[in-house]
Each structure stands twice: as structure tokens, then as C-alpha cells.
mmCIF file of C-alpha atoms in Angstrom:
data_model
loop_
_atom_site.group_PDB
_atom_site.id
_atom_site.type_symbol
_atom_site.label_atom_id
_atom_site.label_comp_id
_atom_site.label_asym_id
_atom_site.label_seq_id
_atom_site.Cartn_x
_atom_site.Cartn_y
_atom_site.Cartn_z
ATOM 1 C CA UNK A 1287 82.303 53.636 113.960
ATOM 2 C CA UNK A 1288 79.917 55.072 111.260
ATOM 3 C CA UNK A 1289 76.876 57.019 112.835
ATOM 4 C CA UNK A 1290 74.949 57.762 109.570
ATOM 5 C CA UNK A 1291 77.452 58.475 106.880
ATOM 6 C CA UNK A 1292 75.058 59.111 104.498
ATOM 7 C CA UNK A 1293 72.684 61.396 105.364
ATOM 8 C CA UNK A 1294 72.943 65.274 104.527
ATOM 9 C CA UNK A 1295 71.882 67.431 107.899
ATOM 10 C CA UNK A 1296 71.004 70.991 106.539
ATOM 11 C CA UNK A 1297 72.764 73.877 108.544
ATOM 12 C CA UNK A 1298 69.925 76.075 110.327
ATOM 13 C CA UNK A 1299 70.312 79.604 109.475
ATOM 14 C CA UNK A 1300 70.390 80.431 113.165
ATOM 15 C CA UNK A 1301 72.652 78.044 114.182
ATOM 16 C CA UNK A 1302 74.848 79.863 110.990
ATOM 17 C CA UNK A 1303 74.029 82.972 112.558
ATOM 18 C CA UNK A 1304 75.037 82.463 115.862
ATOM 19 C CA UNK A 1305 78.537 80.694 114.369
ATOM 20 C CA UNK A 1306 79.069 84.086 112.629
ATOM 21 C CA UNK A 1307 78.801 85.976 115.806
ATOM 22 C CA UNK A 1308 80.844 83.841 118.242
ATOM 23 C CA UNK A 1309 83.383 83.526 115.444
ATOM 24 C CA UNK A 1310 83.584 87.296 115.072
ATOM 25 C CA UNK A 1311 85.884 87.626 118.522
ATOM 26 C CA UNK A 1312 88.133 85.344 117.108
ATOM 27 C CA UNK A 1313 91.454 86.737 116.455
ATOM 28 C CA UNK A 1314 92.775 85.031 113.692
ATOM 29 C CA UNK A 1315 91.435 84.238 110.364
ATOM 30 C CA UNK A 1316 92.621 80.548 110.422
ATOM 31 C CA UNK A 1317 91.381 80.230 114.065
ATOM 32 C CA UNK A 1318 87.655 81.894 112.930
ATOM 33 C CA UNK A 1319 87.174 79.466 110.188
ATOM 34 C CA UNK A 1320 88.334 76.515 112.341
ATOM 35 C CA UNK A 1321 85.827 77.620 114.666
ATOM 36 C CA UNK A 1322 83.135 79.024 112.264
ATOM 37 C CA UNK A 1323 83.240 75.196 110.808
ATOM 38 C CA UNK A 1324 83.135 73.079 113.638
ATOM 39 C CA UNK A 1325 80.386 75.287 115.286
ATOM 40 C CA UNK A 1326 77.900 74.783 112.570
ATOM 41 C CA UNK A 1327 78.663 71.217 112.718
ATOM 42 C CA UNK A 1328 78.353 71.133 116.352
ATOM 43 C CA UNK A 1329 74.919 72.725 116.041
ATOM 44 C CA UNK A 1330 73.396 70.412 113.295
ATOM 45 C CA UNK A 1331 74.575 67.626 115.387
ATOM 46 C CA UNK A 1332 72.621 69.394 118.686
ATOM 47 C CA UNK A 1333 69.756 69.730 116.812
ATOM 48 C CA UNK A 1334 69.617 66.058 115.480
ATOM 49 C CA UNK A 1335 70.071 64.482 118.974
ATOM 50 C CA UNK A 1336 67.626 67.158 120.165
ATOM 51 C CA UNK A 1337 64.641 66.263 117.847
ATOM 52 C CA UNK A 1338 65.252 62.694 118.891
ATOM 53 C CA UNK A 1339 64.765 63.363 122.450
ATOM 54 C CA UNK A 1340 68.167 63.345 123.868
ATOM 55 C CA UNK A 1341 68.446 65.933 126.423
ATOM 56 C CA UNK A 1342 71.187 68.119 125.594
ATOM 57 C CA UNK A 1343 72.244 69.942 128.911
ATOM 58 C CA UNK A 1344 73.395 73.867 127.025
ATOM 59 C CA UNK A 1345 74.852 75.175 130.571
ATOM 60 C CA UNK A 1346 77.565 73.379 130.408
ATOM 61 C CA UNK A 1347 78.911 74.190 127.105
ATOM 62 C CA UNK A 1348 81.804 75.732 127.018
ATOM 63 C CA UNK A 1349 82.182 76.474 122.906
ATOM 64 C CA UNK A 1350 80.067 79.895 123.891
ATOM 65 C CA UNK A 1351 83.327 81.653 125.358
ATOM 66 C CA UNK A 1352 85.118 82.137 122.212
ATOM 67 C CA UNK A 1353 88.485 82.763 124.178
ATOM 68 C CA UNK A 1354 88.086 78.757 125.913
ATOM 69 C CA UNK A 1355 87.318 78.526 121.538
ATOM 70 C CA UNK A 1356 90.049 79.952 120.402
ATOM 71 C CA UNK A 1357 92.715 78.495 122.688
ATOM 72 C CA UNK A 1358 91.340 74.788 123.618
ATOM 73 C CA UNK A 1359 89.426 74.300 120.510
ATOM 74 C CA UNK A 1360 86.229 73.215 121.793
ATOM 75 C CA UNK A 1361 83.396 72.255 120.426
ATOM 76 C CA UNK A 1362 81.062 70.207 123.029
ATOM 77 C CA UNK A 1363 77.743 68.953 123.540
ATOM 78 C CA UNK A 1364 76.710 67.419 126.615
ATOM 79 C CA UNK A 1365 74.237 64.693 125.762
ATOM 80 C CA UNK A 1366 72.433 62.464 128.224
ATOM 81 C CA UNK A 1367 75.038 62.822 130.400
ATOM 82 C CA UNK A 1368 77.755 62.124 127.957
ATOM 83 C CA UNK A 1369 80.898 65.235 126.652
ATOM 84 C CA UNK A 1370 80.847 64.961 122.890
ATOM 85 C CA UNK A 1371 83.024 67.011 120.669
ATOM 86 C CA UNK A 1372 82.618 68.309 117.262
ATOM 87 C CA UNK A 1373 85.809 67.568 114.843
ATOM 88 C CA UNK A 1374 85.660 68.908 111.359
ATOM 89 C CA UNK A 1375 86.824 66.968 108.842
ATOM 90 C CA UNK A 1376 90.031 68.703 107.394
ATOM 91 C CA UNK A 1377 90.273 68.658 102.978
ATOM 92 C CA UNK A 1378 87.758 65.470 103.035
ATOM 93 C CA UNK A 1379 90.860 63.461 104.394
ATOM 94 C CA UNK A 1380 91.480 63.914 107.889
ATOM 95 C CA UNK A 1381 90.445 65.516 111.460
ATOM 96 C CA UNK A 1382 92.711 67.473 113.791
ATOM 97 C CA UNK A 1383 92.969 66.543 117.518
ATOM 98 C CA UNK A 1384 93.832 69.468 119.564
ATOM 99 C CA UNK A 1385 97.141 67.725 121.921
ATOM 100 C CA UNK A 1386 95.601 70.626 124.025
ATOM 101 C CA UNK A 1387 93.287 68.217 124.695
ATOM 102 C CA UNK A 1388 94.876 65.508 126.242
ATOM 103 C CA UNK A 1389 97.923 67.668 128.049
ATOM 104 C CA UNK A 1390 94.747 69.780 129.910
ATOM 105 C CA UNK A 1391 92.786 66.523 130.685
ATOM 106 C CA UNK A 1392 89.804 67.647 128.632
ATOM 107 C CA UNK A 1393 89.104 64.783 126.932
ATOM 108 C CA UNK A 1394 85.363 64.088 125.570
ATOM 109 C CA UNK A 1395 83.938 60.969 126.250
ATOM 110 C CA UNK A 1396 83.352 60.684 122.053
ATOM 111 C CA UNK A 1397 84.620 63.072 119.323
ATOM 112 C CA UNK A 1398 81.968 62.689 116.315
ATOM 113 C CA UNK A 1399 83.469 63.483 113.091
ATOM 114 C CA UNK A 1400 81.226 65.805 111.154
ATOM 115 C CA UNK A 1401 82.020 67.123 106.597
ATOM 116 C CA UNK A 1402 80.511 70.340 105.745
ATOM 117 C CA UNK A 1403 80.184 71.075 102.659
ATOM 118 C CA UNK A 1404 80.280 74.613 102.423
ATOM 119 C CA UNK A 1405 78.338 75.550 98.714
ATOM 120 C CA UNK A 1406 75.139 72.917 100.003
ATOM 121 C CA UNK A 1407 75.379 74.084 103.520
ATOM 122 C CA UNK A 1408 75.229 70.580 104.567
ATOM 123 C CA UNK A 1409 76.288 68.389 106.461
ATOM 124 C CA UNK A 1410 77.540 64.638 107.014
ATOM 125 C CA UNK A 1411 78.370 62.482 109.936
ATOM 126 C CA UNK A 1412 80.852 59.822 108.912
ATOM 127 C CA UNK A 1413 81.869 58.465 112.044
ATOM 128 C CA UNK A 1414 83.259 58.832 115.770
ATOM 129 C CA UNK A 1415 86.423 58.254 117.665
ATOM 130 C CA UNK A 1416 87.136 57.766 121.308
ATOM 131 C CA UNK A 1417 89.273 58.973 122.715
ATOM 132 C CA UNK A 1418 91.559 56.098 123.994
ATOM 133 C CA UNK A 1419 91.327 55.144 120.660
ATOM 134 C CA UNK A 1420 93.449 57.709 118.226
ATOM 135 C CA UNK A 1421 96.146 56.649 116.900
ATOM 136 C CA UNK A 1422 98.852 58.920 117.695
ATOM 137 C CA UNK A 1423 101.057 58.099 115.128
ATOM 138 C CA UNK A 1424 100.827 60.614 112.663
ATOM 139 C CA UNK A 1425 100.940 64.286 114.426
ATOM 140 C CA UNK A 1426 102.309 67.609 114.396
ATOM 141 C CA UNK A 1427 102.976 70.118 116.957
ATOM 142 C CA UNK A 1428 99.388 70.932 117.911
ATOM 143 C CA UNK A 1429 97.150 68.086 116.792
ATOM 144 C CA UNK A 1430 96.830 64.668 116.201
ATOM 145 C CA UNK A 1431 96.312 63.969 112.712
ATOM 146 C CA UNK A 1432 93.611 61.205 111.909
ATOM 147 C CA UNK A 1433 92.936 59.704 108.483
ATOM 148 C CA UNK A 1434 89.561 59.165 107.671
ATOM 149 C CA UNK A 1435 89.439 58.302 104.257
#
């Protein structure tokens, strides 16, 4: 499902700040830049459905403790009374669902698929995928790999 493919959503410099500084607990370098990525894509997607007039319920989110972060890979708004989570998409190819996910019962109601391009600090919103929807086929021993070229 294409949400608006081709528009560019410009990364706040708060919401890059506040990546930075959740990020910075992170233990890993591979598990800060996962994080780092889809947290600025989570935020330019907040502040999209925000400015047109979702209500976005922030007590709920659980992206803020980085060690829930780190381990579960979560990246959620709650919209309207919907879970949405945040997948980057992986070398312009492909998205990574966490199995984490589905073994802990965590699923969101709809992961949106977000491309950041790093140099323009922007950012695109190809698509979504529910959850009962992924094909499973492809996969190694953490995620679910999902082609979305």
C-alpha cells in the first residue's frame, strides 16, 4: 500500500537531536544506527500525522526507553487509537522485521515503511505492511526480510 511515495518529509533538527541523545545509550554501533535511523523516521512521520490533526497519544510510546530500543526494536506511534511502527528501509531494497516481534506478541497494528536519505536529511514514505500480511519467506535469524523494490 503506497502512502505518499513521493513526497520528501524534511527531518526536524529536534527530532535529530533528540535521536542523537536516545541513541547515545545504545550499546552497539550497529544497534545505534538502527535506532538513530528509524527514530528520525518515526519522528517525521509523528509530525506529519500531527499537523494533520491526528492525535498522537506520546505516553504510550515505548521507543523513549532505549533498553525496550535496543532489545525489541521499537519504533511506535500511537495514532488515533491505532500502534504504528517505524521500519527503515535497509540499502533502498528491503525492511527488517524484528521475529522479536511476533514471538513477544508485540505486533503493531501497521508497520509504515519510511527511506532516509541521509546527505538531504529527508525523508520518504513508500508504503505500509500489516502485519498478517509479511511474507515470511525470506528471513534470517532475527528478522523477516521484506523486499520492497
Amino acid at each position: 500500500m503506497t502512502i505518499f511515495a513521493d513526497t520528501e518529509f524534511k527531518v526536524s533538527e529536534k527530532g535529530y537531536g533528540t535521536a542523537r541523545q536516545l541513541c547515545s545509550k545504545i550499546c552497539t554501533q550497529t544497534g545505534r544506527k538502527r535506532a538513530f535511523k528509524a527514530l528520525i523516521c518515526m519522528d517525521a512521520l509523528a509530525d506529519y500525522l500531527y499537523s494533520q490533526g491526528l492525535r498522537l497519544d506520546i505516553s504510550k510510546n515505548l521507543y523513549k526507553i532505549y533498553q525496550i530500543n535496543e532489545e525489541f526494536e521499537i519504533t511506535d506511534i500511537h495514532c488515533n487509537g491505532w500502534y504504528i511502527d517505524v521500519l527503515p528501509v535497509v540499502n533502498g531494497k528491503f525492511v527488517l522485521i524484528p521475529k522479536i516481534h511476533f514471538s513477544n506478541n508485540i505486533l503493531p497494528d501497521l508497520y509504515v515503511v519510511a527511506d532516509y536519505n541521509q546527505t538531504a536529511r529527508k525523508i520518504k514514505f513508500p508504503g505500509c505492511i500489516e502485519p498478517d500480511k509479511i511474507d515470511k519467506s525470506v528471513q534470517d535469524e532475527h528478522y523477516f526480510i521484506v523486499d520492497i523494490s
